[in-house]
Amino acid sequence: MNLEEYIAIKPNWPKKGVMFKDITPLLQDGKAYLYTVEQMAKLALEMGAELVVGPESRGFMFACPVATKLGVGFAPIRKKGKLPRETIEYSYELEYGIDTLCMHKDAVKKGQKVVIIDDIIALGGTMEAAINLVQSLGGEVVGIIALIGLTALPGVEKLKDYNLHCLMLDDVKED
């Protein structure tokens, strides 16, 4: 299946110069969505995932069904103030801003093999934050899976040593 057919491009959103990759057409097509989840689950199984982690919010859309398919737990990474119990946090730069992500302090067990799943790797800041959070709790990041890796931006190269797998690579440069 050619997943690129299910990605819409929105130029200059959310700001001028950004070529936003809209994944909602993929999510709206049951066969494409199922295929994507199955491909990600196959990779996560090969990586030995004992826990799947996904950053808010689009990472949830892939990480949750992958965790369910594998029969392992899911741990969310959320924006500051969104998790109800004691958390750890990490601040990072986005492609178009700065943010802080948090994770419950008991989300990852020491030595647990963790696969982090997100929709897009751009600058890599969100994924670096997720890696930092997992590792600070004693987890072992055994792999990263993304729907799209934007090769024109530094994230894919920056994360290559973390067993990164992208279902699609996109070399489109920002305007």
PDB file of C-alpha atoms in Angstrom:
ATOM      1  CA  MET A   1       0.000   0.000   0.000  1.00  0.00           C
ATOM      2  CA  ASN A   2       1.293   3.441  -0.903  1.00  0.00           C
ATOM      3  CA  LEU A   3       0.726   5.439   2.289  1.00  0.00           C
ATOM      4  CA  GLU A   4       1.786   8.682   0.606  1.00  0.00           C
ATOM      5  CA  GLU A   5      -1.600   8.706  -1.134  1.00  0.00           C
ATOM      6  CA  TYR A   6      -3.216   9.215   2.278  1.00  0.00           C
ATOM      7  CA  ILE A   7      -1.171  12.235   3.397  1.00  0.00           C
ATOM      8  CA  ALA A   8      -2.446  15.720   2.560  1.00  0.00           C
ATOM      9  CA  ILE A   9      -0.006  18.628   2.363  1.00  0.00           C
ATOM     10  CA  LYS A  10      -1.088  21.960   3.845  1.00  0.00           C
ATOM     11  CA  PRO A  11       1.398  24.703   2.853  1.00  0.00           C
ATOM     12  CA  ASN A  12       2.112  27.550   5.277  1.00  0.00           C
ATOM     13  CA  TRP A  13       0.366  25.948   8.252  1.00  0.00           C
ATOM     14  CA  PRO A  14       0.537  26.549  11.176  1.00  0.00           C
ATOM     15  CA  LYS A  15       2.905  29.284  10.032  1.00  0.00           C
ATOM     16  CA  LYS A  16       4.455  30.562   6.822  1.00  0.00           C
ATOM     17  CA  GLY A  17       7.148  28.275   5.461  1.00  0.00           C
ATOM     18  CA  VAL A  18       5.868  25.052   7.026  1.00  0.00           C
ATOM     19  CA  MET A  19       4.645  22.292   4.692  1.00  0.00           C
ATOM     20  CA  PHE A  20       2.327  20.565   7.175  1.00  0.00           C
ATOM     21  CA  LYS A  21       1.757  16.831   6.662  1.00  0.00           C
ATOM     22  CA  ASP A  22      -1.905  16.156   7.445  1.00  0.00           C
ATOM     23  CA  ILE A  23      -2.367  12.502   8.422  1.00  0.00           C
ATOM     24  CA  THR A  24      -6.148  12.683   8.884  1.00  0.00           C
ATOM     25  CA  PRO A  25      -6.917  11.211   5.425  1.00  0.00           C
ATOM     26  CA  LEU A  26      -4.940   8.114   6.466  1.00  0.00           C
ATOM     27  CA  LEU A  27      -6.787   7.898   9.783  1.00  0.00           C
ATOM     28  CA  GLN A  28     -10.131   8.224   7.991  1.00  0.00           C
ATOM     29  CA  ASP A  29      -9.417   5.285   5.684  1.00  0.00           C
ATOM     30  CA  GLY A  30      -9.884   2.056   7.646  1.00  0.00           C
ATOM     31  CA  LYS A  31      -7.688  -0.075   5.375  1.00  0.00           C
ATOM     32  CA  ALA A  32      -4.814   2.433   5.304  1.00  0.00           C
ATOM     33  CA  TYR A  33      -4.998   2.976   9.068  1.00  0.00           C
ATOM     34  CA  LEU A  34      -5.083  -0.760   9.791  1.00  0.00           C
ATOM     35  CA  TYR A  35      -2.171  -1.354   7.402  1.00  0.00           C
ATOM     36  CA  THR A  36      -0.149   1.372   9.135  1.00  0.00           C
ATOM     37  CA  VAL A  37      -0.839  -0.037  12.605  1.00  0.00           C
ATOM     38  CA  GLU A  38       0.025  -3.564  11.445  1.00  0.00           C
ATOM     39  CA  GLN A  39       3.328  -2.408   9.946  1.00  0.00           C
ATOM     40  CA  MET A  40       4.224  -0.521  13.120  1.00  0.00           C
ATOM     41  CA  ALA A  41       3.215  -3.476  15.310  1.00  0.00           C
ATOM     42  CA  LYS A  42       5.394  -5.833  13.264  1.00  0.00           C
ATOM     43  CA  LEU A  43       8.387  -3.533  13.774  1.00  0.00           C
ATOM     44  CA  ALA A  44       7.673  -3.087  17.502  1.00  0.00           C
ATOM     45  CA  LEU A  45       7.415  -6.862  17.946  1.00  0.00           C
ATOM     46  CA  GLU A  46      10.769  -7.343  16.185  1.00  0.00           C
ATOM     47  CA  MET A  47      12.276  -4.717  18.522  1.00  0.00           C
ATOM     48  CA  GLY A  48      11.075  -6.667  21.561  1.00  0.00           C
ATOM     49  CA  ALA A  49       8.691  -4.007  22.888  1.00  0.00           C
ATOM     50  CA  GLU A  50       7.473  -4.575  26.428  1.00  0.00           C
ATOM     51  CA  LEU A  51       5.876  -1.131  26.562  1.00  0.00           C
ATOM     52  CA  VAL A  52       4.785   1.313  23.872  1.00  0.00           C
ATOM     53  CA  VAL A  53       5.093   5.040  24.519  1.00  0.00           C
ATOM     54  CA  GLY A  54       3.468   7.763  22.456  1.00  0.00           C
ATOM     55  CA  PRO A  55       3.712  11.544  22.670  1.00  0.00           C
ATOM     56  CA  GLU A  56       0.581  13.677  22.716  1.00  0.00           C
ATOM     57  CA  SER A  57      -1.459  13.797  20.686  1.00  0.00           C
ATOM     58  CA  ARG A  58      -0.919  12.302  17.264  1.00  0.00           C
ATOM     59  CA  GLY A  59       1.479   9.704  18.645  1.00  0.00           C
ATOM     60  CA  PHE A  60      -1.473   8.318  20.613  1.00  0.00           C
ATOM     61  CA  MET A  61      -3.285   7.536  17.354  1.00  0.00           C
ATOM     62  CA  PHE A  62      -0.636   4.973  16.407  1.00  0.00           C
ATOM     63  CA  ALA A  63       0.941   3.933  19.708  1.00  0.00           C
ATOM     64  CA  CYS A  64      -2.325   2.869  21.406  1.00  0.00           C
ATOM     65  CA  PRO A  65      -3.499   0.449  18.701  1.00  0.00           C
ATOM     66  CA  VAL A  66       0.040  -0.947  18.337  1.00  0.00           C
ATOM     67  CA  ALA A  67       0.227  -1.616  22.091  1.00  0.00           C
ATOM     68  CA  THR A  68      -3.204  -3.275  21.967  1.00  0.00           C
ATOM     69  CA  LYS A  69      -2.206  -5.440  19.005  1.00  0.00           C
ATOM     70  CA  LEU A  70       0.963  -6.567  20.845  1.00  0.00           C
ATOM     71  CA  GLY A  71      -0.803  -7.076  24.170  1.00  0.00           C
ATOM     72  CA  VAL A  72       1.588  -4.731  25.983  1.00  0.00           C
ATOM     73  CA  GLY A  73       0.962  -1.545  27.929  1.00  0.00           C
ATOM     74  CA  PHE A  74       0.834   1.979  26.626  1.00  0.00           C
ATOM     75  CA  ALA A  75       2.321   4.971  28.461  1.00  0.00           C
ATOM     76  CA  PRO A  76       1.337   8.481  27.360  1.00  0.00           C
ATOM     77  CA  ILE A  77       3.647  11.442  27.206  1.00  0.00           C
ATOM     78  CA  ARG A  78       1.614  14.611  27.632  1.00  0.00           C
ATOM     79  CA  LYS A  79       1.984  18.352  27.829  1.00  0.00           C
ATOM     80  CA  LYS A  80       2.618  19.899  31.212  1.00  0.00           C
ATOM     81  CA  GLY A  81      -0.385  19.932  33.528  1.00  0.00           C
ATOM     82  CA  LYS A  82      -2.291  17.150  31.741  1.00  0.00           C
ATOM     83  CA  LEU A  83      -1.281  14.121  33.856  1.00  0.00           C
ATOM     84  CA  PRO A  84      -2.952  13.749  37.265  1.00  0.00           C
ATOM     85  CA  ARG A  85      -0.213  12.069  39.312  1.00  0.00           C
ATOM     86  CA  GLU A  86       3.446  12.796  40.043  1.00  0.00           C
ATOM     87  CA  THR A  87       5.403  13.385  36.838  1.00  0.00           C
ATOM     88  CA  ILE A  88       8.827  14.055  35.439  1.00  0.00           C
ATOM     89  CA  GLU A  89       9.243  16.661  32.702  1.00  0.00           C
ATOM     90  CA  TYR A  90      11.514  17.667  29.845  1.00  0.00           C
ATOM     91  CA  SER A  91      11.486  20.895  27.784  1.00  0.00           C
ATOM     92  CA  TYR A  92      12.450  20.918  24.102  1.00  0.00           C
ATOM     93  CA  GLU A  93      12.204  22.905  20.866  1.00  0.00           C
ATOM     94  CA  LEU A  94       9.556  22.177  18.258  1.00  0.00           C
ATOM     95  CA  GLU A  95       9.777  23.044  14.599  1.00  0.00           C
ATOM     96  CA  TYR A  96       7.719  26.138  15.450  1.00  0.00           C
ATOM     97  CA  GLY A  97       8.053  26.763  19.212  1.00  0.00           C
ATOM     98  CA  ILE A  98       9.104  25.427  22.627  1.00  0.00           C
ATOM     99  CA  ASP A  99       7.192  22.904  24.715  1.00  0.00           C
ATOM    100  CA  THR A 100       7.457  20.761  27.852  1.00  0.00           C
ATOM    101  CA  LEU A 101       6.447  17.108  27.939  1.00  0.00           C
ATOM    102  CA  CYS A 102       5.692  15.033  31.030  1.00  0.00           C
ATOM    103  CA  MET A 103       5.336  11.402  31.975  1.00  0.00           C
ATOM    104  CA  HIS A 104       4.081   9.733  35.123  1.00  0.00           C
ATOM    105  CA  LYS A 105       6.981   8.747  37.390  1.00  0.00           C
ATOM    106  CA  ASP A 106       5.733   5.143  37.493  1.00  0.00           C
ATOM    107  CA  ALA A 107       5.051   4.771  33.744  1.00  0.00           C
ATOM    108  CA  VAL A 108       8.209   2.801  32.934  1.00  0.00           C
ATOM    109  CA  LYS A 109       9.779   0.005  34.947  1.00  0.00           C
ATOM    110  CA  LYS A 110      13.561  -0.121  35.304  1.00  0.00           C
ATOM    111  CA  GLY A 111      15.037  -2.145  32.441  1.00  0.00           C
ATOM    112  CA  GLN A 112      11.759  -2.284  30.513  1.00  0.00           C
ATOM    113  CA  LYS A 113      12.180  -2.421  26.723  1.00  0.00           C
ATOM    114  CA  VAL A 114      10.334   0.569  25.273  1.00  0.00           C
ATOM    115  CA  VAL A 115       9.355   1.457  21.720  1.00  0.00           C
ATOM    116  CA  ILE A 116       8.352   5.072  21.116  1.00  0.00           C
ATOM    117  CA  ILE A 117       5.842   5.714  18.340  1.00  0.00           C
ATOM    118  CA  ASP A 118       4.880   9.040  16.775  1.00  0.00           C
ATOM    119  CA  ASP A 119       3.425  10.312  13.527  1.00  0.00           C
ATOM    120  CA  ILE A 120       6.254  12.489  12.191  1.00  0.00           C
ATOM    121  CA  ILE A 121       9.947  13.024  12.843  1.00  0.00           C
ATOM    122  CA  ALA A 122      10.869  16.610  11.920  1.00  0.00           C
ATOM    123  CA  LEU A 123      13.494  18.323  14.092  1.00  0.00           C
ATOM    124  CA  GLY A 124      13.526  15.428  16.554  1.00  0.00           C
ATOM    125  CA  GLY A 125      12.823  17.519  19.662  1.00  0.00           C
ATOM    126  CA  THR A 126       9.660  15.690  20.662  1.00  0.00           C
ATOM    127  CA  MET A 127      11.382  12.334  20.257  1.00  0.00           C
ATOM    128  CA  GLU A 128      14.479  13.488  22.160  1.00  0.00           C
ATOM    129  CA  ALA A 129      12.186  14.563  24.994  1.00  0.00           C
ATOM    130  CA  ALA A 130      10.444  11.179  24.933  1.00  0.00           C
ATOM    131  CA  ILE A 131      13.790   9.341  24.957  1.00  0.00           C
ATOM    132  CA  ASN A 132      14.991  11.463  27.864  1.00  0.00           C
ATOM    133  CA  LEU A 133      11.822  10.789  29.867  1.00  0.00           C
ATOM    134  CA  VAL A 134      11.927   7.007  29.265  1.00  0.00           C
ATOM    135  CA  GLN A 135      15.629   6.741  30.074  1.00  0.00           C
ATOM    136  CA  SER A 136      15.366   8.895  33.188  1.00  0.00           C
ATOM    137  CA  LEU A 137      12.832   6.369  34.509  1.00  0.00           C
ATOM    138  CA  GLY A 138      15.242   3.497  33.795  1.00  0.00           C
ATOM    139  CA  GLY A 139      13.643   2.245  30.594  1.00  0.00           C
ATOM    140  CA  GLU A 140      15.609   1.008  27.605  1.00  0.00           C
ATOM    141  CA  VAL A 141      14.588   2.588  24.293  1.00  0.00           C
ATOM    142  CA  VAL A 142      14.853  -0.359  21.888  1.00  0.00           C
ATOM    143  CA  GLY A 143      13.399   1.510  18.935  1.00  0.00           C
ATOM    144  CA  ILE A 144      11.493   4.427  17.486  1.00  0.00           C
ATOM    145  CA  ILE A 145       8.771   4.102  14.885  1.00  0.00           C
ATOM    146  CA  ALA A 146       7.218   6.957  12.927  1.00  0.00           C
ATOM    147  CA  LEU A 147       4.793   7.163  10.061  1.00  0.00           C
ATOM    148  CA  ILE A 148       6.829   9.884   8.310  1.00  0.00           C
ATOM    149  CA  GLY A 149      10.463  10.938   8.575  1.00  0.00           C
ATOM    150  CA  LEU A 150      11.216  14.369   7.124  1.00  0.00           C
ATOM    151  CA  THR A 151      14.733  13.896   5.769  1.00  0.00           C
ATOM    152  CA  ALA A 152      15.145  17.574   4.832  1.00  0.00           C
ATOM    153  CA  LEU A 153      15.072  18.366   8.564  1.00  0.00           C
ATOM    154  CA  PRO A 154      17.650  17.117  11.115  1.00  0.00           C
ATOM    155  CA  GLY A 155      15.479  14.773  13.205  1.00  0.00           C
ATOM    156  CA  VAL A 156      15.881  11.577  11.163  1.00  0.00           C
ATOM    157  CA  GLU A 157      19.662  11.882  11.110  1.00  0.00           C
ATOM    158  CA  LYS A 158      19.775  12.890  14.789  1.00  0.00           C
ATOM    159  CA  LEU A 159      17.785   9.792  15.857  1.00  0.00           C
ATOM    160  CA  LYS A 160      19.334   7.151  13.586  1.00  0.00           C
ATOM    161  CA  ASP A 161      21.270   5.547  16.472  1.00  0.00           C
ATOM    162  CA  TYR A 162      17.986   4.733  18.263  1.00  0.00           C
ATOM    163  CA  ASN A 163      16.868   2.013  15.816  1.00  0.00           C
ATOM    164  CA  LEU A 164      14.616   4.472  13.976  1.00  0.00           C
ATOM    165  CA  HIS A 165      12.124   3.118  11.444  1.00  0.00           C
ATOM    166  CA  CYS A 166       9.920   5.422   9.366  1.00  0.00           C
ATOM    167  CA  LEU A 167       7.204   3.920   7.178  1.00  0.00           C
ATOM    168  CA  MET A 168       7.707   6.830   4.766  1.00  0.00           C
ATOM    169  CA  LEU A 169      10.583   9.206   4.142  1.00  0.00           C
ATOM    170  CA  ASP A 170       9.858  12.649   2.759  1.00  0.00           C
ATOM    171  CA  ASP A 171      12.581  14.977   1.473  1.00  0.00           C
ATOM    172  CA  VAL A 172      10.285  17.948   0.814  1.00  0.00           C
ATOM    173  CA  LYS A 173      11.961  21.093   2.095  1.00  0.00           C
ATOM    174  CA  GLU A 174      10.095  23.779   3.962  1.00  0.00           C
ATOM    175  CA  ASP A 175       9.310  26.940   1.955  1.00  0.00           C
TER     176      ASP A 175
END
